[in-house]
Amino acid sequence: MRDVAVIGVGCTPFGEKWETSFRHLFIEAGALALDDAQVAGEQIDAMYVGNMSAGRFVEQEHIGALIADYAGLASHHIPSTRVEAACSSGGLAFRQAVIAVASGMEDIVVAAGVEKMTDVATGASVDTLAGAADREWEGFVGATFPGLYAMLATDYMHRYPLTREQLAQVAVKNHYNGARNPIAQFQQEITIDTVLKSSLVADPLRLFDCSPITDGAAAVILAPLERAREFTDTPVRVLASAQASDTITLHDRRDISTLDATVAAGRKAFSIAGLTPKDINLVEVHDCFTIAEICAIEDLGFCKKGEAGKLTEDGVTSLHGSIPVNTSGGLKACGHPVGATGIKQVYEVVQQLRGEAGKRQVSGAKIGMTHNVGGTGATVAVHILGV
Amino acid sequence: MSVARFWRKIPQRYNLIGTQCTTCGRYFFPPRTFCPECRRAGNIVDHKFRGYGTVVTHTVIRTASEQFEQMTPYVLAIVELDEGPRITAQIVCEPEEVFIGMKVTPVFRRIAADGESGVIHYGTKYVPAE
């Protein structure tokens, strides 16, 4: 196995991009990444594209070829592969690209993610996202995606000391970070009151506990570490890549409030890298809902079960805390174009490790982690990056 | 959901027909045809669940997908059946009535309709047992 490095990154601004089509979103991100890596299109050996549901959002399948075509690479005939695992499609695309380079099969590989969600009405979008859970036995009876995480939150708050205010603080913190991120969908700070006064979506979760519907794309370029300096002075090493699965339904989990797939992928990643949670300078976790960030912090091992609410309240996970969580603004404030999110997490960590994160820079960041969840925890991808 | 897709699951949705692995005794609802414990040594047979259960966790859906928009707010819960398996189902009660540990009884109800001219989906919801 070869060591792998990220040599370039690019990301579109996230938001409701009425003027931009699916394919142009991707091309914008890809061009930024190639430019950053100083790589010419014809040097690319392969592409992996994370995308949850172009079929339902824009009625387009076969997007591997579509994207290679519009990237101007049709005549190069490179392999271009779509990767799908609901909201963790991006994280899995990144992992497939890492595997391709590490194995020696390919050298210069693009890992990208794209989702164009606003070309359908909100109801249709909610229904498409429900497909990340079990359509036959969750969606059929009226379970929405926020509804499933709400049931997780009800269980968690029944068993552990988490206040409604601590949960709201997750969103407040992520909006603070988003306000310092030029690509974030929401660049406004909010207060706990903003969250508590927003409308209920699925009790106890309110509108400001939920990540938004977003258009966006992100791309990163990978190369074998030994070739990385041909392209960049600031390669970022992939120290670990781990992935785990669990039951598709929330109701079949061993423990509703613990994402066992996060625990498994996290442990494996730490083991591969030879690191512990104490070694991590910042982490991008999958905060599709505020409760998801609480669980992620605990399930990755940054604190014990039941302690993440207090940790958040005490500012430990804030930008200047000892373990900054979601410096990008997370899914909550930066936005959540589902297939692109896993790649955007890598984009954020790479910017931090290069010292290019501007107003949200974590000083002296050397090691960062990404945590990308599909569904309510049926798929999890964890990566550790370092300089 | 196509007519055939709904029709083939009618025994499960109307009458709670799940499965049991007679090798290890575990019950499955929704039905599994492969026991995760015994794997190929498993022996799967049909089992009709009594349907009684207990609320494990719950929420009130206030923003729903298109098919359920007109029913909001409605109570959704994970129910642990007396035989062991857990299922996701609606509880027919007021939002403030549901609680963790609530005993519930199955009832046959309309779940949703497939558009204005499509089939009506029936299935199992729950009501408070007391």
Short mmCIF file of C-alpha atoms in Angstrom, two decimals, chain A residues 149-349:
data_model
loop_
_atom_site.label_atom_id
_atom_site.label_comp_id
_atom_site.label_asym_id
_atom_site.label_seq_id
_atom_site.Cartn_x
_atom_site.Cartn_y
_atom_site.Cartn_z
CA TYR A 149 -33.25 11.82 14.33
CA ALA A 150 -35.93 13.33 16.56
CA MET A 151 -36.68 9.85 17.93
CA LEU A 152 -32.95 9.44 18.52
CA ALA A 153 -32.98 12.77 20.40
CA THR A 154 -36.00 11.74 22.51
CA ASP A 155 -34.23 8.51 23.50
CA TYR A 156 -30.96 10.35 24.22
CA MET A 157 -32.55 13.07 26.33
CA HIS A 158 -34.47 10.45 28.30
CA ARG A 159 -31.27 8.60 29.20
CA TYR A 160 -28.55 11.26 29.41
CA PRO A 161 -28.25 14.75 30.85
CA LEU A 162 -28.73 16.93 27.77
CA THR A 163 -30.70 20.17 28.00
CA ARG A 164 -32.61 21.79 25.15
CA GLU A 165 -30.28 24.80 25.49
CA GLN A 166 -27.14 22.64 25.15
CA LEU A 167 -28.60 21.11 22.00
CA ALA A 168 -29.31 24.59 20.63
CA GLN A 169 -25.72 25.61 21.42
CA VAL A 170 -24.53 23.15 18.73
CA ALA A 171 -26.38 25.23 16.11
CA VAL A 172 -25.21 28.52 17.65
CA LYS A 173 -21.57 27.36 17.52
CA ASN A 174 -21.87 26.10 13.95
CA HIS A 175 -23.46 29.36 12.78
CA TYR A 176 -20.60 31.27 14.49
CA ASN A 177 -18.16 29.23 12.40
CA GLY A 178 -20.28 29.51 9.27
CA ALA A 179 -20.22 33.29 9.63
CA ARG A 180 -16.45 33.02 9.15
CA ASN A 181 -16.61 30.74 6.11
CA PRO A 182 -17.01 32.43 2.69
CA ILE A 183 -18.56 29.31 1.11
CA ALA A 184 -21.15 28.76 3.86
CA GLN A 185 -24.86 28.83 3.01
CA PHE A 186 -25.64 30.72 6.24
CA GLN A 187 -23.09 33.34 7.25
CA GLN A 188 -25.12 34.85 10.08
CA GLU A 189 -24.59 34.24 13.76
CA ILE A 190 -27.60 33.16 15.78
CA THR A 191 -28.47 32.90 19.48
CA ILE A 192 -29.94 30.09 21.55
CA ASP A 193 -33.20 32.04 21.39
CA THR A 194 -33.17 31.85 17.56
CA VAL A 195 -33.14 28.07 17.83
CA LEU A 196 -35.69 27.78 20.63
CA LYS A 197 -38.14 30.14 18.91
CA SER A 198 -37.93 28.46 15.50
CA SER A 199 -40.79 26.21 14.46
CA LEU A 200 -40.95 22.56 15.52
CA VAL A 201 -40.13 20.14 12.69
CA ALA A 202 -40.24 16.87 14.64
CA ASP A 203 -40.31 17.15 18.44
CA PRO A 204 -37.92 17.95 20.06
CA LEU A 205 -36.07 19.15 16.94
CA ARG A 206 -36.79 22.63 15.63
CA LEU A 207 -35.98 24.21 12.28
CA PHE A 208 -32.61 25.52 13.55
CA ASP A 209 -31.64 22.02 14.73
CA CYS A 210 -31.78 20.87 11.10
CA SER A 211 -29.29 21.17 8.28
CA PRO A 212 -30.76 22.89 5.21
CA ILE A 213 -31.48 21.81 1.65
CA THR A 214 -28.47 22.89 -0.37
CA ASP A 215 -26.93 22.92 -3.84
CA GLY A 216 -23.18 22.50 -4.02
CA ALA A 217 -20.16 20.54 -5.16
CA ALA A 218 -16.67 19.88 -3.85
CA ALA A 219 -13.63 18.15 -5.34
CA VAL A 220 -10.20 17.10 -4.13
CA ILE A 221 -7.22 15.69 -6.03
CA LEU A 222 -5.24 12.75 -4.67
CA ALA A 223 -1.76 11.53 -5.60
CA PRO A 224 0.78 9.08 -4.21
CA LEU A 225 2.73 10.87 -1.47
CA GLU A 226 6.02 10.29 -3.29
CA ARG A 227 4.72 12.30 -6.28
CA ALA A 228 2.82 14.96 -4.29
CA ARG A 229 5.60 17.55 -4.33
CA GLU A 230 5.59 17.56 -8.14
CA PHE A 231 2.31 19.44 -7.75
CA THR A 232 2.26 21.25 -4.41
CA ASP A 233 4.46 22.51 -1.59
CA THR A 234 1.74 21.71 0.92
CA PRO A 235 0.61 18.10 0.50
CA VAL A 236 -1.76 16.82 3.16
CA ARG A 237 -1.34 13.14 4.03
CA VAL A 238 -4.22 10.71 4.37
CA LEU A 239 -3.32 9.02 7.66
CA ALA A 240 -6.34 6.72 7.85
CA SER A 241 -9.45 5.74 5.90
CA ALA A 242 -12.15 3.67 7.59
CA GLN A 243 -15.73 2.75 6.79
CA ALA A 244 -18.39 0.81 8.68
CA SER A 245 -22.01 -0.30 8.24
CA ASP A 246 -24.95 -0.95 10.55
CA THR A 247 -28.66 -1.78 10.25
CA ILE A 248 -30.54 0.36 7.72
CA THR A 249 -33.36 1.12 10.18
CA LEU A 250 -32.98 3.09 13.40
CA HIS A 251 -35.32 0.68 15.23
CA ASP A 252 -33.04 -2.32 14.61
CA ARG A 253 -29.96 -0.71 16.22
CA ARG A 254 -28.37 -2.25 19.31
CA ASP A 255 -28.65 1.17 20.98
CA ILE A 256 -30.75 3.95 19.44
CA SER A 257 -28.53 6.74 20.85
CA THR A 258 -25.18 5.25 19.83
CA LEU A 259 -24.08 5.06 16.21
CA ASP A 260 -22.16 1.78 16.37
CA ALA A 261 -20.89 2.36 12.82
CA THR A 262 -19.30 5.62 14.02
CA VAL A 263 -17.72 3.80 16.96
CA ALA A 264 -16.38 1.06 14.65
CA ALA A 265 -15.07 3.37 11.91
CA GLY A 266 -13.57 5.77 14.47
CA ARG A 267 -11.72 3.04 16.34
CA LYS A 268 -10.43 1.57 13.10
CA ALA A 269 -9.22 4.96 11.86
CA PHE A 270 -7.40 5.71 15.13
CA SER A 271 -5.84 2.24 15.03
CA ILE A 272 -4.63 2.63 11.42
CA ALA A 273 -3.14 6.06 12.12
CA GLY A 274 -1.71 5.03 15.49
CA LEU A 275 -3.43 8.02 17.11
CA THR A 276 -5.97 8.75 19.85
CA PRO A 277 -8.71 11.42 20.10
CA LYS A 278 -6.25 13.60 22.08
CA ASP A 279 -4.06 13.88 18.95
CA ILE A 280 -6.81 15.43 16.82
CA ASN A 281 -6.64 19.22 16.43
CA LEU A 282 -10.04 19.62 14.73
CA VAL A 283 -12.86 17.43 13.49
CA GLU A 284 -15.60 17.86 10.92
CA VAL A 285 -18.52 15.71 12.09
CA HIS A 286 -21.83 14.91 10.42
CA ASP A 287 -24.23 17.33 12.14
CA CYS A 288 -27.24 16.78 9.87
CA PHE A 289 -29.15 17.56 13.09
CA THR A 290 -27.81 19.07 16.30
CA ILE A 291 -28.32 15.77 18.13
CA ALA A 292 -26.14 14.05 15.51
CA GLU A 293 -23.15 16.23 16.48
CA ILE A 294 -23.68 15.39 20.16
CA CYS A 295 -23.63 11.66 19.34
CA ALA A 296 -20.68 11.96 16.96
CA ILE A 297 -18.43 13.68 19.53
CA GLU A 298 -19.11 10.86 21.98
CA ASP A 299 -19.11 7.94 19.56
CA LEU A 300 -15.76 9.03 18.08
CA GLY A 301 -14.30 8.98 21.60
CA PHE A 302 -13.78 12.70 22.29
CA CYS A 303 -15.73 12.30 25.54
CA LYS A 304 -17.84 9.72 27.37
CA LYS A 305 -21.47 8.99 26.47
CA GLY A 306 -23.69 11.65 27.95
CA GLU A 307 -21.01 14.34 28.26
CA ALA A 308 -21.13 16.07 24.86
CA GLY A 309 -23.89 18.50 25.86
CA LYS A 310 -21.83 19.87 28.75
CA LEU A 311 -18.72 19.90 26.54
CA THR A 312 -20.56 22.00 23.97
CA GLU A 313 -21.98 24.35 26.61
CA ASP A 314 -18.48 24.84 28.05
CA GLY A 315 -17.10 25.84 24.65
CA VAL A 316 -14.69 22.92 24.36
CA THR A 317 -15.91 22.25 20.80
CA SER A 318 -15.94 25.91 19.76
CA LEU A 319 -13.45 27.45 17.34
CA HIS A 320 -11.06 28.35 20.15
CA GLY A 321 -11.81 25.33 22.37
CA SER A 322 -9.48 22.38 22.86
CA ILE A 323 -11.23 20.26 20.19
CA PRO A 324 -12.88 22.52 17.60
CA VAL A 325 -15.80 20.71 15.97
CA ASN A 326 -17.18 21.76 12.57
CA THR A 327 -15.02 24.81 11.90
CA SER A 328 -16.63 25.01 8.43
CA GLY A 329 -20.00 25.65 10.05
CA GLY A 330 -20.84 21.99 9.64
CA LEU A 331 -23.84 20.74 7.74
CA LYS A 332 -25.99 23.12 9.79
CA ALA A 333 -24.49 26.44 8.69
CA CYS A 334 -22.20 25.60 5.77
CA GLY A 335 -25.04 23.63 4.16
CA HIS A 336 -25.65 20.01 3.26
CA PRO A 337 -25.69 19.16 -0.45
CA VAL A 338 -25.81 15.51 0.57
CA GLY A 339 -23.40 13.91 -1.92
CA ALA A 340 -20.91 16.77 -1.62
CA THR A 341 -20.75 16.98 2.17
CA GLY A 342 -18.13 14.27 2.72
CA ILE A 343 -15.78 15.97 0.26
CA LYS A 344 -16.44 19.42 1.72
CA GLN A 345 -15.33 18.06 5.09
CA VAL A 346 -11.99 17.05 3.54
CA TYR A 347 -11.82 20.47 1.84
CA GLU A 348 -12.22 22.18 5.22
CA VAL A 349 -9.66 20.03 7.02
#
